[in-house]
């Protein structure tokens, strides 16, 4: 982990800034963002007291003090009981909204109180146990310091009528035929991981009050039955969780008495997706936000005349190609793991169909990392070059092309490289920045007549494209660089090209630009100072990893531009919270871009 502060040259500055993230994690997800201390009344502090107060102020919190999370849903006896055995209670939409708001004001417990329990500690998983707890069995117990709220929708269809944070019943409740109502066994029985994100909903449900709701068309009996199953599961877990006789915390199950449409009207701030299936944008949905950021990062943009790079149109990740209605493409070239290098016959056939019918044509090409050195065949390289020529002549019909021979490379298929009009070509893959990188980089080299190292930098800095390539892509393009430039319509002089040292040390990927002034990368990036320098990066924050630089390099960068946070490893155990202030102070001292690793 680290951070590098970059100072890119003015021409390469990003035109638009991504929407800011919420300043801090909070269950208050209204569109205006969280307001600090909004639950406290605004009042004057008054005059200085004349005497010492009778009640001394509270002691400052210590590391040994256990923080307890409180909820207005506890104790449950203050609410209407709708079932006695097992006990199920009822709340309306306003109470649920108030409970979520109240929970968002509660301090989080010390990470040591909930981890490694949240990592998932199965009694039979000796690897996981040996790493996290060794012989300290107390760390395997369910923590008593935290109380959450888990919202469950009957039926589990979360594409419509979704309250924020809602999950499907099958995510946390066992549905085995003939089994008792019980929570899923979330702890993995085998393997080792410090990133078991998939079990977090189930783990948190065990330390939460559960609220069950349904769409308006669902009968109340169905909602009540599901609520009773959850109440039974809570009872079974409580009876079995403390075999030593210690009292376990009491968690309860509630049903939502208000209809979904009533909640939409009275408390729209807790509605993530409305009753018509539309995102409300009133709730911070991290999964949706990640998808939106991904689409924004990789949305289609021009890398050369009439040639774009971007996500697959109407893909699940990015439903639209871009906001510009003029971006209607004539040819869609999809990079895929299963694709083969197209033959000259296939290229000619698609070109003829495009000219005759005017309909959108589809072509597949091998994805990044598919053509492996040093075993690639001459046919694969020929196919890559033929594809570059074919795309270029569709996009630039008036240009000259060195391959305008009447026959293909095999000498038997008449090739028609020229077209009467220009076409728009999109090189795409599902996410818009991984599988399509090899063809995108190769075509950029070919169309612009630039060597491999310049293509990497210009595509990222000048064209503002984020992309991911593999070491095999670097090796392939570097080895055939001479041929690409010789056949380029720009007719570049390859005798004056020298390869920079940073290229051989690069694994194919560049640091990811997460803000106009901030990059996120890995130790390999940080150990390539020449690469960081040509990208305009000037400051580095390293968390848990030490760069291996020569002393001369350290002096060149200067001590004030480097910060190393030691004693912290990315192992799921070491806390980073103690170093937040130091990191933020370092980052706040620079007003220009930087990189994190």
GROMACS .gro file of N, CA, C and O in nm, residues 351-416:
model
  264
  351UNK      N    1  -1.616  -0.636  -4.390
  351UNK     CA    2  -1.609  -0.509  -4.460
  351UNK      C    3  -1.710  -0.500  -4.573
  351UNK      O    4  -1.774  -0.396  -4.592
  352UNK      N    5  -1.725  -0.610  -4.647
  352UNK     CA    6  -1.823  -0.613  -4.756
  352UNK      C    7  -1.965  -0.598  -4.701
  352UNK      O    8  -2.048  -0.525  -4.758
  353UNK      N    9  -1.996  -0.671  -4.593
  353UNK     CA   10  -2.129  -0.663  -4.534
  353UNK      C   11  -2.159  -0.521  -4.484
  353UNK      O   12  -2.272  -0.471  -4.501
  354UNK      N   13  -2.061  -0.458  -4.423
  354UNK     CA   14  -2.079  -0.323  -4.373
  354UNK      C   15  -2.111  -0.227  -4.487
  354UNK      O   16  -2.202  -0.144  -4.477
  355UNK      N   17  -2.039  -0.241  -4.598
  355UNK     CA   18  -2.059  -0.153  -4.712
  355UNK      C   19  -2.191  -0.180  -4.782
  355UNK      O   20  -2.261  -0.088  -4.826
  356UNK      N   21  -2.230  -0.308  -4.790
  356UNK     CA   22  -2.352  -0.344  -4.865
  356UNK      C   23  -2.479  -0.318  -4.785
  356UNK      O   24  -2.579  -0.273  -4.841
  357UNK      N   25  -2.477  -0.349  -4.655
  357UNK     CA   26  -2.599  -0.342  -4.576
  357UNK      C   27  -2.609  -0.216  -4.490
  357UNK      O   28  -2.719  -0.174  -4.455
  358UNK      N   29  -2.496  -0.160  -4.452
  358UNK     CA   30  -2.498  -0.046  -4.362
  358UNK      C   31  -2.533  -0.082  -4.219
  358UNK      O   32  -2.551   0.007  -4.136
  359UNK      N   33  -2.543  -0.211  -4.190
  359UNK     CA   34  -2.575  -0.256  -4.055
  359UNK      C   35  -2.449  -0.268  -3.969
  359UNK      O   36  -2.339  -0.286  -4.021
  360UNK      N   37  -2.468  -0.260  -3.837
  360UNK     CA   38  -2.357  -0.272  -3.744
  360UNK      C   39  -2.296  -0.412  -3.755
  360UNK      O   40  -2.367  -0.512  -3.753
  361UNK      N   41  -2.163  -0.417  -3.766
  361UNK     CA   42  -2.093  -0.544  -3.777
  361UNK      C   43  -2.014  -0.573  -3.649
  361UNK      O   44  -1.963  -0.480  -3.584
  362UNK      N   45  -2.006  -0.701  -3.614
  362UNK     CA   46  -1.939  -0.745  -3.492
  362UNK      C   47  -1.818  -0.831  -3.525
  362UNK      O   48  -1.825  -0.919  -3.611
  363UNK      N   49  -1.709  -0.805  -3.454
  363UNK     CA   50  -1.585  -0.881  -3.472
  363UNK      C   51  -1.529  -0.915  -3.335
  363UNK      O   52  -1.535  -0.834  -3.243
  364UNK      N   53  -1.476  -1.036  -3.320
  364UNK     CA   54  -1.411  -1.075  -3.195
  364UNK      C   55  -1.261  -1.080  -3.215
  364UNK      O   56  -1.211  -1.115  -3.323
  365UNK      N   57  -1.188  -1.046  -3.106
  365UNK     CA   58  -1.042  -1.048  -3.109
  365UNK      C   59  -0.993  -1.100  -2.974
  365UNK      O   60  -1.057  -1.077  -2.871
  366UNK      N   61  -0.880  -1.171  -2.972
  366UNK     CA   62  -0.827  -1.223  -2.844
  366UNK      C   63  -0.805  -1.112  -2.741
  366UNK      O   64  -0.764  -1.001  -2.774
  367UNK      N   65  -0.832  -1.144  -2.616
  367UNK     CA   66  -0.821  -1.046  -2.509
  367UNK      C   67  -0.677  -1.024  -2.468
  367UNK      O   68  -0.586  -1.098  -2.509
  368UNK      N   69  -0.656  -0.924  -2.387
  368UNK     CA   70  -0.523  -0.897  -2.331
  368UNK      C   71  -0.473  -1.020  -2.256
  368UNK      O   72  -0.549  -1.086  -2.186
  369UNK      N   73  -0.344  -1.049  -2.273
  369UNK     CA   74  -0.285  -1.165  -2.207
  369UNK      C   75  -0.307  -1.296  -2.278
  369UNK      O   76  -0.259  -1.400  -2.232
  370UNK      N   77  -0.380  -1.295  -2.390
  370UNK     CA   78  -0.410  -1.420  -2.461
  370UNK      C   79  -0.297  -1.464  -2.553
  370UNK      O   80  -0.280  -1.584  -2.578
  371UNK      N   81  -0.222  -1.370  -2.608
  371UNK     CA   82  -0.110  -1.403  -2.697
  371UNK      C   83   0.016  -1.400  -2.613
  371UNK      O   84   0.066  -1.295  -2.574
  372UNK      N   85   0.065  -1.519  -2.580
  372UNK     CA   86   0.171  -1.532  -2.480
  372UNK      C   87   0.309  -1.544  -2.544
  372UNK      O   88   0.329  -1.624  -2.636
  373UNK      N   89   0.406  -1.465  -2.496
  373UNK     CA   90   0.543  -1.484  -2.541
  373UNK      C   91   0.607  -1.597  -2.462
  373UNK      O   92   0.565  -1.625  -2.349
  374UNK      N   93   0.708  -1.665  -2.515
  374UNK     CA   94   0.760  -1.645  -2.651
  374UNK      C   95   0.700  -1.744  -2.750
  374UNK      O   96   0.760  -1.776  -2.851
  375UNK      N   97   0.581  -1.797  -2.717
  375UNK     CA   98   0.522  -1.904  -2.798
  375UNK      C   99   0.423  -1.855  -2.901
  375UNK      O  100   0.359  -1.936  -2.966
  376UNK      N  101   0.408  -1.723  -2.915
  376UNK     CA  102   0.310  -1.678  -3.014
  376UNK      C  103   0.354  -1.716  -3.155
  376UNK      O  104   0.473  -1.728  -3.185
  377UNK      N  105   0.256  -1.734  -3.239
  377UNK     CA  106   0.285  -1.773  -3.376
  377UNK      C  107   0.290  -1.652  -3.467
  377UNK      O  108   0.237  -1.546  -3.435
  378UNK      N  109   0.352  -1.671  -3.583
  378UNK     CA  110   0.357  -1.564  -3.681
  378UNK      C  111   0.217  -1.529  -3.729
  378UNK      O  112   0.186  -1.413  -3.758
  379UNK      N  113   0.128  -1.631  -3.733
  379UNK     CA  114  -0.009  -1.608  -3.777
  379UNK      C  115  -0.082  -1.513  -3.682
  379UNK      O  116  -0.164  -1.431  -3.725
  380UNK      N  117  -0.053  -1.525  -3.553
  380UNK     CA  118  -0.118  -1.436  -3.456
  380UNK      C  119  -0.072  -1.292  -3.475
  380UNK      O  120  -0.153  -1.198  -3.469
  381UNK      N  121   0.057  -1.273  -3.498
  381UNK     CA  122   0.108  -1.138  -3.522
  381UNK      C  123   0.053  -1.083  -3.654
  381UNK      O  124   0.014  -0.966  -3.662
  382UNK      N  125   0.048  -1.169  -3.756
  382UNK     CA  126  -0.011  -1.126  -3.884
  382UNK      C  127  -0.156  -1.083  -3.866
  382UNK      O  128  -0.201  -0.982  -3.920
  383UNK      N  129  -0.229  -1.162  -3.787
  383UNK     CA  130  -0.370  -1.129  -3.763
  383UNK      C  131  -0.387  -0.998  -3.688
  383UNK      O  132  -0.480  -0.921  -3.715
  384UNK      N  133  -0.298  -0.972  -3.592
  384UNK     CA  134  -0.302  -0.846  -3.519
  384UNK      C  135  -0.278  -0.729  -3.614
  384UNK      O  136  -0.350  -0.628  -3.610
  385UNK      N  137  -0.178  -0.743  -3.703
  385UNK     CA  138  -0.148  -0.635  -3.796
  385UNK      C  139  -0.261  -0.618  -3.897
  385UNK      O  140  -0.298  -0.504  -3.932
  386UNK      N  141  -0.316  -0.729  -3.947
  386UNK     CA  142  -0.428  -0.719  -4.042
  386UNK      C  143  -0.546  -0.647  -3.978
  386UNK      O  144  -0.615  -0.566  -4.043
  387UNK      N  145  -0.572  -0.676  -3.851
  387UNK     CA  146  -0.684  -0.611  -3.782
  387UNK      C  147  -0.660  -0.462  -3.767
  387UNK      O  148  -0.752  -0.381  -3.785
  388UNK      N  149  -0.536  -0.424  -3.735
  388UNK     CA  150  -0.504  -0.281  -3.724
  388UNK      C  151  -0.523  -0.210  -3.859
  388UNK      O  152  -0.581  -0.100  -3.865
  389UNK      N  153  -0.474  -0.273  -3.966
  389UNK     CA  154  -0.493  -0.214  -4.100
  389UNK      C  155  -0.642  -0.202  -4.133
  389UNK      O  156  -0.687  -0.099  -4.184
  390UNK      N  157  -0.718  -0.305  -4.104
  390UNK     CA  158  -0.860  -0.309  -4.137
  390UNK      C  159  -0.936  -0.199  -4.062
  390UNK      O  160  -1.016  -0.126  -4.121
  391UNK      N  161  -0.909  -0.186  -3.933
  391UNK     CA  162  -0.976  -0.082  -3.854
  391UNK      C  163  -0.937   0.056  -3.905
  391UNK      O  164  -1.022   0.146  -3.921
  392UNK      N  165  -0.809   0.075  -3.934
  392UNK     CA  166  -0.762   0.206  -3.977
  392UNK      C  167  -0.825   0.248  -4.109
  392UNK      O  168  -0.861   0.364  -4.129
  393UNK      N  169  -0.841   0.155  -4.200
  393UNK     CA  170  -0.897   0.190  -4.330
  393UNK      C  171  -1.048   0.211  -4.324
  393UNK      O  172  -1.102   0.285  -4.406
  394UNK      N  173  -1.116   0.147  -4.228
  394UNK     CA  174  -1.257   0.178  -4.209
  394UNK      C  175  -1.273   0.317  -4.150
  394UNK      O  176  -1.366   0.390  -4.186
  395UNK      N  177  -1.183   0.353  -4.058
  395UNK     CA  178  -1.193   0.484  -3.991
  395UNK      C  179  -1.134   0.597  -4.072
  395UNK      O  180  -1.171   0.713  -4.053
  396UNK      N  181  -1.041   0.565  -4.165
  396UNK     CA  182  -0.972   0.668  -4.243
  396UNK      C  183  -0.967   0.626  -4.390
  396UNK      O  184  -0.861   0.591  -4.442
  397UNK      N  185  -1.080   0.629  -4.459
  397UNK     CA  186  -1.082   0.578  -4.596
  397UNK      C  187  -0.998   0.656  -4.693
  397UNK      O  188  -0.954   0.602  -4.795
  398UNK      N  189  -0.971   0.784  -4.664
  398UNK     CA  190  -0.894   0.865  -4.759
  398UNK      C  191  -0.745   0.853  -4.741
  398UNK      O  192  -0.668   0.902  -4.823
  399UNK      N  193  -0.700   0.785  -4.633
  399UNK     CA  194  -0.557   0.777  -4.607
  399UNK      C  195  -0.493   0.670  -4.693
  399UNK      O  196  -0.557   0.579  -4.743
  400UNK      N  197  -0.363   0.680  -4.706
  400UNK     CA  198  -0.288   0.578  -4.778
  400UNK      C  199  -0.253   0.466  -4.682
  400UNK      O  200  -0.234   0.487  -4.563
  401UNK      N  201  -0.240   0.346  -4.733
  401UNK     CA  202  -0.209   0.231  -4.648
  401UNK      C  203  -0.107   0.145  -4.718
  401UNK      O  204  -0.123   0.110  -4.836
  402UNK      N  205  -0.005   0.108  -4.648
  402UNK     CA  206   0.102   0.029  -4.708
  402UNK      C  207   0.055  -0.110  -4.747
  402UNK      O  208   0.120  -0.178  -4.824
  403UNK      N  209  -0.057  -0.155  -4.695
  403UNK     CA  210  -0.101  -0.291  -4.724
  403UNK      C  211  -0.212  -0.295  -4.827
  403UNK      O  212  -0.291  -0.386  -4.833
  404UNK      N  213  -0.224  -0.191  -4.912
  404UNK     CA  214  -0.326  -0.190  -5.015
  404UNK      C  215  -0.280  -0.270  -5.135
  404UNK      O  216  -0.270  -0.222  -5.246
  405UNK      N  217  -0.249  -0.393  -5.113
  405UNK     CA  218  -0.219  -0.485  -5.221
  405UNK      C  219  -0.347  -0.551  -5.262
  405UNK      O  220  -0.446  -0.551  -5.191
  406UNK      N  221  -0.353  -0.611  -5.371
  406UNK     CA  222  -0.474  -0.676  -5.415
  406UNK      C  223  -0.495  -0.811  -5.353
  406UNK      O  224  -0.599  -0.871  -5.371
  407UNK      N  225  -0.396  -0.862  -5.280
  407UNK     CA  226  -0.407  -0.994  -5.221
  407UNK      C  227  -0.369  -0.989  -5.075
  407UNK      O  228  -0.311  -0.893  -5.028
  408UNK      N  229  -0.408  -1.093  -5.001
  408UNK     CA  230  -0.373  -1.096  -4.860
  408UNK      C  231  -0.234  -1.155  -4.841
  408UNK      O  232  -0.163  -1.183  -4.937
  409UNK      N  233  -0.195  -1.178  -4.716
  409UNK     CA  234  -0.059  -1.225  -4.687
  409UNK      C  235  -0.037  -1.367  -4.736
  409UNK      O  236   0.076  -1.408  -4.755
  410UNK      N  237  -0.148  -1.441  -4.753
  410UNK     CA  238  -0.134  -1.577  -4.805
  410UNK      C  239  -0.124  -1.579  -4.957
  410UNK      O  240  -0.093  -1.682  -5.016
  411UNK      N  241  -0.157  -1.465  -5.017
  411UNK     CA  242  -0.142  -1.455  -5.162
  411UNK      C  243  -0.259  -1.510  -5.241
  411UNK      O  244  -0.247  -1.527  -5.362
  412UNK      N  245  -0.376  -1.535  -5.175
  412UNK     CA  246  -0.483  -1.597  -5.252
  412UNK      C  247  -0.618  -1.531  -5.235
  412UNK      O  248  -0.713  -1.566  -5.304
  413UNK      N  249  -0.632  -1.436  -5.143
  413UNK     CA  250  -0.763  -1.375  -5.120
  413UNK      C  251  -0.758  -1.228  -5.157
  413UNK      O  252  -0.683  -1.152  -5.095
  414UNK      N  253  -0.835  -1.185  -5.256
  414UNK     CA  254  -0.838  -1.043  -5.289
  414UNK      C  255  -0.883  -0.962  -5.169
  414UNK      O  256  -0.985  -0.992  -5.108
  415UNK      N  257  -0.806  -0.860  -5.134
  415UNK     CA  258  -0.837  -0.778  -5.017
  415UNK      C  259  -0.880  -0.640  -5.063
  415UNK      O  260  -0.816  -0.579  -5.148
  416UNK      N  261  -0.990  -0.593  -5.005
  416UNK     CA  262  -1.041  -0.461  -5.037
  416UNK      C  263  -1.027  -0.374  -4.913
  416UNK      O  264  -1.117  -0.368  -4.829
   0.00000   0.00000   0.00000
